Short mmCIF file of C-alpha atoms in Angstrom, two decimals:
data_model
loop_
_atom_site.label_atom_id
_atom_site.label_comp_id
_atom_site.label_asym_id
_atom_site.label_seq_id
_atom_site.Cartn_x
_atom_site.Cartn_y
_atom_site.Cartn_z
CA UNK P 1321 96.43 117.19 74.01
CA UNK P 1322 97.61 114.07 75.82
CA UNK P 1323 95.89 112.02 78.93
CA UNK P 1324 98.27 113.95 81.21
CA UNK P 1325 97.00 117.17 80.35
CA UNK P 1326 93.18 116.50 79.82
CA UNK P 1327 90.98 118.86 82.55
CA UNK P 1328 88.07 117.18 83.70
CA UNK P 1329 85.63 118.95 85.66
CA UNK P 1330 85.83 118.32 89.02
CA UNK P 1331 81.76 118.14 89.25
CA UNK P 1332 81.40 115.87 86.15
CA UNK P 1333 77.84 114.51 86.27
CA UNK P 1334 77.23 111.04 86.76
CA UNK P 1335 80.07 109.61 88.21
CA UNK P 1336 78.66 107.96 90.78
CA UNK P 1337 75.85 106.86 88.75
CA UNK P 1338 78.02 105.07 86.35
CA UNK P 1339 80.56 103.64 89.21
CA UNK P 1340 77.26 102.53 91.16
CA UNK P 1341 77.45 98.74 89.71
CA UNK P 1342 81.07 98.71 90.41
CA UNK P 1343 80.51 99.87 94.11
CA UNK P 1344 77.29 97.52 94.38
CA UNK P 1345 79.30 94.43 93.05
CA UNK P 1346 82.03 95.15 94.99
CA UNK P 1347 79.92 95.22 98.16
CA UNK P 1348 77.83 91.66 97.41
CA UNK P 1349 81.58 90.17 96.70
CA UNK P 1350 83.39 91.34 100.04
CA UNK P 1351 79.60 90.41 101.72
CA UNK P 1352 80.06 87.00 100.45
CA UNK P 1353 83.51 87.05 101.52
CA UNK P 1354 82.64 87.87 105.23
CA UNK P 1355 80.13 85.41 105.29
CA UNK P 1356 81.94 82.66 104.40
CA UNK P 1357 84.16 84.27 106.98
CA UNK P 1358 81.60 84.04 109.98
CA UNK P 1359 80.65 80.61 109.09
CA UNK P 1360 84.07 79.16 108.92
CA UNK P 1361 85.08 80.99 112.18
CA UNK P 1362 82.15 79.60 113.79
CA UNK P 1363 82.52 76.06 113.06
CA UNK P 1364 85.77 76.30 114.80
CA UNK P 1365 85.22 78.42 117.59
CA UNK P 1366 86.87 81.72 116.33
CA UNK P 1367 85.31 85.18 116.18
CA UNK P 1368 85.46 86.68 112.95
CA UNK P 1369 85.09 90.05 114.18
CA UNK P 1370 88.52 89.08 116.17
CA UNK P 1371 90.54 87.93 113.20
CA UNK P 1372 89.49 91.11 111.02
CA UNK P 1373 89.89 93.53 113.73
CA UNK P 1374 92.15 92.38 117.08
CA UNK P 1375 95.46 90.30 115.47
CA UNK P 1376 98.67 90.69 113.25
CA UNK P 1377 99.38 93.83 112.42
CA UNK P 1378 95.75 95.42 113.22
CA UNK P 1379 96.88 95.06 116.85
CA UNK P 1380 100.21 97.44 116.16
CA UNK P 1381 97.92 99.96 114.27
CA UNK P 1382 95.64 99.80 117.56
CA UNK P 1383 98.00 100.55 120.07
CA UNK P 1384 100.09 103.19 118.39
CA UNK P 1385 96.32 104.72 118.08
CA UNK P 1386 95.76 104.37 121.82
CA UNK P 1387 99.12 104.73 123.38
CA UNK P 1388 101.16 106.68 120.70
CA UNK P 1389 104.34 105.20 119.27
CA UNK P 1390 107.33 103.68 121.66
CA UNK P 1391 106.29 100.43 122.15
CA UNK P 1392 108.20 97.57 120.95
CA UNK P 1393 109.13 93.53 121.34
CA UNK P 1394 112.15 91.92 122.16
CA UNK P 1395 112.79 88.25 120.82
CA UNK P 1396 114.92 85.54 121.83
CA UNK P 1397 116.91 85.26 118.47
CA UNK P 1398 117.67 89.23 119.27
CA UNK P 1399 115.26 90.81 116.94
CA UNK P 1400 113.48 94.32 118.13
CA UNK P 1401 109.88 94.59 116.77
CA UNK P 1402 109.24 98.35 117.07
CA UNK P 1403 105.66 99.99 116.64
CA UNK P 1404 107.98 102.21 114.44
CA UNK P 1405 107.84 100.50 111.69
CA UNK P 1406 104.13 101.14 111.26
CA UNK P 1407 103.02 104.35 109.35
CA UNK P 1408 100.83 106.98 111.28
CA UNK P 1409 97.87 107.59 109.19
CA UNK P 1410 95.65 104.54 109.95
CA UNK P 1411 96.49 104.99 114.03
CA UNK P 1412 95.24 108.55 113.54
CA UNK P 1413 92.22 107.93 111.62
CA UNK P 1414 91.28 104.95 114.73
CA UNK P 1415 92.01 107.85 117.01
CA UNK P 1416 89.85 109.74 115.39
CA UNK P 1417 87.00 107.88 114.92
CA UNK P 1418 87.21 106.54 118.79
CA UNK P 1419 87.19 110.13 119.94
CA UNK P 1420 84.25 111.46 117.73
CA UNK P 1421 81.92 108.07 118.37
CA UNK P 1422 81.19 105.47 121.25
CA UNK P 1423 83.76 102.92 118.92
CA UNK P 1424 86.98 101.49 120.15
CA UNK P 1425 89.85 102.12 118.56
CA UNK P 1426 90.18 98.77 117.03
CA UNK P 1427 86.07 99.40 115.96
CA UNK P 1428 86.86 102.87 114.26
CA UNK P 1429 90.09 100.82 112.48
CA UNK P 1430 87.44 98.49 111.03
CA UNK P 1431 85.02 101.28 109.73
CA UNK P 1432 87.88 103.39 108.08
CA UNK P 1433 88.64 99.88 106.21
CA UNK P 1434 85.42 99.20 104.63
CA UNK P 1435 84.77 102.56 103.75
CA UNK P 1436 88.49 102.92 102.73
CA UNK P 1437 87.46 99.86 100.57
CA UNK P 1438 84.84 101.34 98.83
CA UNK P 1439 86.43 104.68 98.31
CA UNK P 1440 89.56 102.19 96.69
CA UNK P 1441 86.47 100.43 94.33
CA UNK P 1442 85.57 103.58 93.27
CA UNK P 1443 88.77 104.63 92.29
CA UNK P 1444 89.72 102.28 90.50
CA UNK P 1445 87.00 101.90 88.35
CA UNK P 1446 87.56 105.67 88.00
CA UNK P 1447 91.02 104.78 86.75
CA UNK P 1448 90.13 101.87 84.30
CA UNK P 1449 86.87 103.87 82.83
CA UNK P 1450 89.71 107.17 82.33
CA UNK P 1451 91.92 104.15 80.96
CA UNK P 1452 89.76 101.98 78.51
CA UNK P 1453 86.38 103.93 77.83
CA UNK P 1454 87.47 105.67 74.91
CA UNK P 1455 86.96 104.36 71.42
CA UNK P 1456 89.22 106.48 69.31
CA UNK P 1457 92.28 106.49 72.58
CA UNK P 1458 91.71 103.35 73.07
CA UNK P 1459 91.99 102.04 69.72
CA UNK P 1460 94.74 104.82 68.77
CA UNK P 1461 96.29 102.20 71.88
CA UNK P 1462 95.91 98.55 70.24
CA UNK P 1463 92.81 98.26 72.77
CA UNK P 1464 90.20 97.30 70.44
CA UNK P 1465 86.79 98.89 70.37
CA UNK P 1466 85.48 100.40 73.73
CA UNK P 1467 82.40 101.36 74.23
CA UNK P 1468 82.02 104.82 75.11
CA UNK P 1469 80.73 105.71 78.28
CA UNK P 1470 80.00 101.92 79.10
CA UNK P 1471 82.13 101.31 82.22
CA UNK P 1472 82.14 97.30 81.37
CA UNK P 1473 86.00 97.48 81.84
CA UNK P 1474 85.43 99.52 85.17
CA UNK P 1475 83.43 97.76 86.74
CA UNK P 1476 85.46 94.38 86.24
CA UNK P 1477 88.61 95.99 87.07
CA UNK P 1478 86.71 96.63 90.72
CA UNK P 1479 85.24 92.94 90.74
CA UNK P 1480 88.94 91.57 90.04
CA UNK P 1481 90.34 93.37 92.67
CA UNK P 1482 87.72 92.30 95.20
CA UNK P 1483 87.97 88.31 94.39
CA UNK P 1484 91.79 88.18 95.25
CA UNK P 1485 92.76 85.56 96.43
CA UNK P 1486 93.78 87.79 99.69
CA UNK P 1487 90.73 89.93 98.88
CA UNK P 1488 89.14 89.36 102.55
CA UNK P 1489 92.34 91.44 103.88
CA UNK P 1490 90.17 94.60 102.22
CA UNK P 1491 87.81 94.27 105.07
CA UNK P 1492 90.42 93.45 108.02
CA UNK P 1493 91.90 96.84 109.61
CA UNK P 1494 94.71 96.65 108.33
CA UNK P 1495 96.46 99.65 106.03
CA UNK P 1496 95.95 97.96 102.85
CA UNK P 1497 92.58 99.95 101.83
CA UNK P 1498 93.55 102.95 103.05
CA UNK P 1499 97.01 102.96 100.64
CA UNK P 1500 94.95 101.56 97.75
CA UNK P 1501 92.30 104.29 97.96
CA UNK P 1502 94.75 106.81 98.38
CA UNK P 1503 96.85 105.87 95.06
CA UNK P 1504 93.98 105.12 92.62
CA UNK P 1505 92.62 108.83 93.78
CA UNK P 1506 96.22 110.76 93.15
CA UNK P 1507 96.58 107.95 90.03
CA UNK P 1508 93.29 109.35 88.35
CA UNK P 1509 94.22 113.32 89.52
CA UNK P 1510 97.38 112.85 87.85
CA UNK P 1511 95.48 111.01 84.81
CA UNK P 1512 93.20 114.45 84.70
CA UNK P 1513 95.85 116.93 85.33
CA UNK P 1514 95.12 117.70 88.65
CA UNK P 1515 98.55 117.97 90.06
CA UNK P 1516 98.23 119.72 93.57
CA UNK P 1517 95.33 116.86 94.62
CA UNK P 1518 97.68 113.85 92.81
CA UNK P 1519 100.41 115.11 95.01
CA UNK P 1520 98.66 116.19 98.57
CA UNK P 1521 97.13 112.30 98.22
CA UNK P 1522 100.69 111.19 97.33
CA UNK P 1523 101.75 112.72 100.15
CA UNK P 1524 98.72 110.78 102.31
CA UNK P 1525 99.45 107.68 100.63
CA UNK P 1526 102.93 108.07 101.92
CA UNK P 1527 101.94 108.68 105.48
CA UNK P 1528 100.14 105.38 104.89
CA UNK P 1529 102.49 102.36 104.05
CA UNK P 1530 106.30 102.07 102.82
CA UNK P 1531 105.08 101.64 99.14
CA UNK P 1532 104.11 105.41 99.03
CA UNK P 1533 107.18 105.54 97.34
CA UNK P 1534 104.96 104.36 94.12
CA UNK P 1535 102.57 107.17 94.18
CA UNK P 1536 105.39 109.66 94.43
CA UNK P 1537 107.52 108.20 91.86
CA UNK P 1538 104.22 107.72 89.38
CA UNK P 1539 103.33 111.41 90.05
CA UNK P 1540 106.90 112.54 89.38
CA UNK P 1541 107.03 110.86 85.92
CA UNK P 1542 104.47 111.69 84.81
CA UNK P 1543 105.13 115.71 85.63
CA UNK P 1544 108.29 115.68 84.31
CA UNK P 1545 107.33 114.02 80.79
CA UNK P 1546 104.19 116.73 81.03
CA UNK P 1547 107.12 119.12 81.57
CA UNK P 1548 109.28 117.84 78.84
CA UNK P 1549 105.90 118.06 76.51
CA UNK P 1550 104.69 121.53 77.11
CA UNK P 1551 108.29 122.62 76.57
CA UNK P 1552 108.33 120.88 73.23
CA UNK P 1553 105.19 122.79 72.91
CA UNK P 1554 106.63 126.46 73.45
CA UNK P 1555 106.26 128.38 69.87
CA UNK P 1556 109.30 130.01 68.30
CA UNK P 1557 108.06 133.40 70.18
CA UNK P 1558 108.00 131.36 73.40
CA UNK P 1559 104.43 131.22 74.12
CA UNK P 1560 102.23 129.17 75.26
CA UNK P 1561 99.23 127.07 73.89
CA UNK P 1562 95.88 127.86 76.25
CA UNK P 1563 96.19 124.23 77.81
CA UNK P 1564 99.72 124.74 78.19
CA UNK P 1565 99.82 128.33 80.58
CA UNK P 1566 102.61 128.63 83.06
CA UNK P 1567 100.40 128.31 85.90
CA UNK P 1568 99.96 124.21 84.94
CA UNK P 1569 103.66 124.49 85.55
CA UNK P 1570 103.74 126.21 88.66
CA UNK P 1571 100.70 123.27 89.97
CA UNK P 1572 103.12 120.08 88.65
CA UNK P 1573 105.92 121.67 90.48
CA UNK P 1574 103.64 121.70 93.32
CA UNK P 1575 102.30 118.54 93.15
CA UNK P 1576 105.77 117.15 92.67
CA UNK P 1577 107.10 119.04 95.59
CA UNK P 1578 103.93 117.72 97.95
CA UNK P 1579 104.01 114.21 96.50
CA UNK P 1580 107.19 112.97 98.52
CA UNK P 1581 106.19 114.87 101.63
CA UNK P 1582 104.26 111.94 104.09
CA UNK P 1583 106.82 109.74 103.72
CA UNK P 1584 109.99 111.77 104.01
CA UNK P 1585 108.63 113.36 107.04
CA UNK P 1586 107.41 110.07 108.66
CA UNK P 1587 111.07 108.96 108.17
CA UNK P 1588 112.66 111.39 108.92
CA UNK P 1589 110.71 112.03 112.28
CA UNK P 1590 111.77 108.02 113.24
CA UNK P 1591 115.34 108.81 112.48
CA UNK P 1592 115.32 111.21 114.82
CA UNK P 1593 113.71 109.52 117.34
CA UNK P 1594 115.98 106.62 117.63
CA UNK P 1595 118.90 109.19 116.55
CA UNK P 1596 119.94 107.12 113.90
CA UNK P 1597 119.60 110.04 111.24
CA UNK P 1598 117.81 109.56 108.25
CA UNK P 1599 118.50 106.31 107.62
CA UNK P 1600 116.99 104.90 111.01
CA UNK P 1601 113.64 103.38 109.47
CA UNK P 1602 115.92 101.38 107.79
CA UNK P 1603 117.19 100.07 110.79
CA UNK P 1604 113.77 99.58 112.34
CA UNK P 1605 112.61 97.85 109.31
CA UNK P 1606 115.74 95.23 110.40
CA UNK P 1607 114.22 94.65 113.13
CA UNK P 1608 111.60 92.70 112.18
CA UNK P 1609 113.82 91.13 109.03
CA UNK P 1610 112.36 93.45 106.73
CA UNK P 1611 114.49 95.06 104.02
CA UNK P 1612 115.01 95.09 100.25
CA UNK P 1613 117.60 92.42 98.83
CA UNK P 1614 117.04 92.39 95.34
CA UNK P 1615 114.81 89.00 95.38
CA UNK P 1616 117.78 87.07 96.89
CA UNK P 1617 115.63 86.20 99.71
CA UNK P 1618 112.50 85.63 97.75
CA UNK P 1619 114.84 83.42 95.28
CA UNK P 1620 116.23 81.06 97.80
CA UNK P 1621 112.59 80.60 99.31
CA UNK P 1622 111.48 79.07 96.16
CA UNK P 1623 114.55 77.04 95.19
CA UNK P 1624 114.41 75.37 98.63
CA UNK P 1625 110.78 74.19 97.75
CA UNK P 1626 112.20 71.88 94.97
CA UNK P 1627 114.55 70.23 97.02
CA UNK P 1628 111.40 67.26 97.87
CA UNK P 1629 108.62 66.36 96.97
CA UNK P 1630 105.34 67.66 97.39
CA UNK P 1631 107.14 70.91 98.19
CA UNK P 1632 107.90 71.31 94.50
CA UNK P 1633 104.69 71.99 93.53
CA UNK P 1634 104.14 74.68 95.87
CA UNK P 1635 107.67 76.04 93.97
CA UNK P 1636 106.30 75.16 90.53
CA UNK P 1637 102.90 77.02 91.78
CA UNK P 1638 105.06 80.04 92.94
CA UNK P 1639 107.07 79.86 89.41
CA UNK P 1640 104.03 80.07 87.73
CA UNK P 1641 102.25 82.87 89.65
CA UNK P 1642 105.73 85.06 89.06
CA UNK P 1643 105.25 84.78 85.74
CA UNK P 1644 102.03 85.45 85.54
CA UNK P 1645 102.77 89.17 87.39
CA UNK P 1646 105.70 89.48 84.56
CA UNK P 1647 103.32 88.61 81.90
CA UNK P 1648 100.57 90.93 82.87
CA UNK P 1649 103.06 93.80 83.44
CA UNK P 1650 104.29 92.95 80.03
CA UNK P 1651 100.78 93.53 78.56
CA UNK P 1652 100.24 96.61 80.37
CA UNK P 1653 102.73 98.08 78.52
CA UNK P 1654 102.05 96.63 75.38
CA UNK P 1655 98.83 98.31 75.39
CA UNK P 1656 99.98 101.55 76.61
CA UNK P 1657 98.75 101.93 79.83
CA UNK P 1658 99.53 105.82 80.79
CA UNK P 1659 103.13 105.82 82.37
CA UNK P 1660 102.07 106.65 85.93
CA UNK P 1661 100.05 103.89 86.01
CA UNK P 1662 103.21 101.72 85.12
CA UNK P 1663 105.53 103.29 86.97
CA UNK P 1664 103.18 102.99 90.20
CA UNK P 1665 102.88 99.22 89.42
CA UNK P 1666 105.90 98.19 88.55
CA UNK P 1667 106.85 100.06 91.60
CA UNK P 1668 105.13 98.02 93.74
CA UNK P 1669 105.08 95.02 92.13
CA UNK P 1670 108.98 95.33 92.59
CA UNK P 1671 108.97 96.28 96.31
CA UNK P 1672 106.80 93.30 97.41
CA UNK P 1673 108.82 90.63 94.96
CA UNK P 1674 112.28 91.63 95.75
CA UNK P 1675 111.68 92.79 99.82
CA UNK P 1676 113.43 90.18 101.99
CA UNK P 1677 110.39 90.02 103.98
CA UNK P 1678 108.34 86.85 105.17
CA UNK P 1679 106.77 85.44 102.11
CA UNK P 1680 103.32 84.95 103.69
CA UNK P 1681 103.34 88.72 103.27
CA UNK P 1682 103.95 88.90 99.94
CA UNK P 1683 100.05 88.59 98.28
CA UNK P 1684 98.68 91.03 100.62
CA UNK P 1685 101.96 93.18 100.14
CA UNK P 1686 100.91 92.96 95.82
CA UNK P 1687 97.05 94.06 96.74
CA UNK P 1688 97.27 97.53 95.96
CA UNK P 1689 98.81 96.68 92.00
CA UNK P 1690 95.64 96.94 90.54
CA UNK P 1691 96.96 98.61 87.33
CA UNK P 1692 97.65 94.72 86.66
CA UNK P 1693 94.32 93.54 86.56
CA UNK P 1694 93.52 96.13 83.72
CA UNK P 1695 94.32 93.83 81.27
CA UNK P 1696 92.03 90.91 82.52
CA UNK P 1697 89.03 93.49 83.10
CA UNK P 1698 89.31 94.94 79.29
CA UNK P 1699 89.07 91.08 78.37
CA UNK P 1700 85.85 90.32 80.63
CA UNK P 1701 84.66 93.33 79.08
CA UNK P 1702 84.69 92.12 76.08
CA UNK P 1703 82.77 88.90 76.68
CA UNK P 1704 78.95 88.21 76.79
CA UNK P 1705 77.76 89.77 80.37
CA UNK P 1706 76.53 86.11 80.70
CA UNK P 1707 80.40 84.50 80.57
CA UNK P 1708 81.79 87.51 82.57
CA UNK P 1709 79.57 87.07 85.49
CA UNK P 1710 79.74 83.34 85.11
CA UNK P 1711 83.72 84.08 85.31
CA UNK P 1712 83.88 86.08 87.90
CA UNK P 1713 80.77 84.80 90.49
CA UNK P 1714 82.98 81.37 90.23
CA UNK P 1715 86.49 83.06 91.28
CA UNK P 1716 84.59 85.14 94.00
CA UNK P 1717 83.29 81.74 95.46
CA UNK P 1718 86.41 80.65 95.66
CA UNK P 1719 87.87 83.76 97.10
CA UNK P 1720 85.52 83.59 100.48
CA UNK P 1721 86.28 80.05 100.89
CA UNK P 1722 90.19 80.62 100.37
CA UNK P 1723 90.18 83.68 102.17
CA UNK P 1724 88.18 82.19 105.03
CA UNK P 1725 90.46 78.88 105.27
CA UNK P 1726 93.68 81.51 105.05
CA UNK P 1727 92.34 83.45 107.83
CA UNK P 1728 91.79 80.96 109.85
CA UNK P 1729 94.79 79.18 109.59
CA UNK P 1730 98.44 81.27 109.04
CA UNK P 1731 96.91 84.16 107.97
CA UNK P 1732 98.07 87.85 106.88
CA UNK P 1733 101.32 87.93 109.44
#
């Protein structure tokens, strides 16, 4: 039986026991973060609660949630920024939450990010313990001995993701949290062969931000090889094993027919709108100099910072952190992470590297390729607890400071 096909019971005991110190570190490193936050803001006259809640994008997300969509913002150089471009399932959440409790939109936007947040920790740890916590599997996989059971890799796959260097956009409400929740959730469903939820929170994920396409196209692989597998399977009489019965056919098809459905419809619905057919997201997406070019525009960004000096280093720096992604997507496939997982990083690893849009964007646009820190968190894990938390409280200090300067200053556009 393969990962794709293992049924876990949907009531297994313990799991939020054993993602508990994941979910309690995570918390005391995004606390930190928003401390550091309030100080820095203060010293310069800035509300904190302002920059995570009332500018950038969080303002968009706040109006479509008060006004509904239509709104947009014509610049001199000719470009249209249309609310259009921003997916509806944050707005609808902040209307929500403002008409169930006394909080403004732009409060309720806040709340769904944190818990959002925490929902994404738990995921993911969900993901990495599925993932590494095996011995045999995870051997069988070049892994090394796991421990069984012990979450170490878990619960540093959660603390990686929260000491980004763009971790403090987590907390800002912004859509970020939301997606990442959403795919680590359909991720593991798909990882425990539960296709219908994998695709009904592929289908939310898409509703969520452009990169849905990732979930769907991680759910879809992984059905079809599933498919191709059971039919391998099939006996010489043509039946089927007990793991294999037709109705786990009927649920990928399902799931793979759900997956796609948030985002198609959300594009769909904006085509028509501006009658541009089903390409007209496309167009909106224009508007505000967003599209995908293949890394030409990413390419030219960085060869124009070695044309003086200090701005090479910032292009050696950039260089360097490239790599880096490559590298770690290269290990994640020499160890065998499950294909979804793969296919939903390298997904949206791709999107945000070879998009033509503004480069400031491009950290917070990587945030939700966690699936690439699996390879750092299996190595903490196998340190002294001593090292690891040595490790990691030193890149979370330096998280909250960077994240509070970068707030501050040019921010998340």
């Amino acid at each position: 039986m393969t990962d794709l096909e293992t049924r876990v019971t949907a009531s297994r005991p313990g799991a939020l026991r054993r993602a508990a110190p994941a979910l309690l570190g995570y918390a005391a490193v995004r606390a930190l973060g928003l401390l550091a936050l309030a100080l820095w803001s203060a010293a310069r006259d800035k509300s904190a609660y302002t920059l995570l809640t009332a500018r950038w994008d969080s303002l968009w997300y706040t109006r479509v949630a008060e006004l509904g969509y239509g709104y947009e913002v014509r610049l001199p150089n000719g470009d249209v920024h249309s609310d259009l471009a921003f997916f509806p399932l944050l707005p609808w959440l902040e209307r929500l939450g403002a008409a169930v409790s006394p909080l403004s939109h732009a409060d309720a936007g806040f709340v769904v990010s944190l818990s959002a947040s925490l929902a994404a920790a738990w995921g993911i740890f969900a993901v990495a313990e599925h993932v590494y916590d095996r011995n045999e599997k995870g051997a069988k996989r070049g892994l090394g001995r796991v421990v069984v059971g012990d979450g170490r890799a878990g619960v540093y796959a959660v603390l990686l993701w929260a000491v980004l260097p763009v971790g403090v956009v987590q907390s800002m409400a912004y859509s970020e949290s939301l997606f990442t929740a959403l795919a680590a959730w359909s991720l593991y469903a798909v990882l425990t062969g539960r296709w219908v939820t994998a695709g009904a929170l592929a289908a939310l994920a898409g509703l969520t931000r452009p990169v849905g396409l990732a979930v769907t196209a991680a759910v879809w692989a992984a059905a079809i090889v599933a498919f191709v597998r059971s039919r391998s399977a099939v006996g010489p009489s043509g039946a089927h094993g007990p793991e294999r019965a037709p109705s786990d056919g009927a649920r990928r098809v399902l799931g793979m027919l759900l997956a796609p459905l948030g985002a198609a419809g959300y594009v769909l619905w904006v085509g028509h709108r501006t009658g541009k057919g089903p390409l007209g997201y496309l167009d909106v997406q224009a508007g505000w100099r967003n599209g995908f070019d293949g890394g030409v525009t990413f390419a030219r960004f960085v060869a124009e910072k070695f044309s003086s000096f200090p701005s090479v280093l910032a292009g050696v720096g950039l260089v360097v952190g490239v790599g880096l992604l490559i590298l770690l997507y290269v290990v994640c496939v020499r160890q065998r992470q499950p294909l979804p997982l793969l296919v939903y990083a390298g997904v949206v690893t791709a999107l945000a590297l070879c998009a033509s849009s503004y480069f400031g964007s491009k950290p917070r646009l990587l945030l939700p390729a966690f699936p690439l820190l699996l390879p750092l968190a299996l190595a903490l894990a196998r340190l002294r607890t001593r090292r690891s938390a040595l490790v990691v409280g030193g890149v979370a200090v330096a998280s909250a400071v960077y994240g509070a300067f970068w707030l501050n200053g040019s921010g998340p556009p």
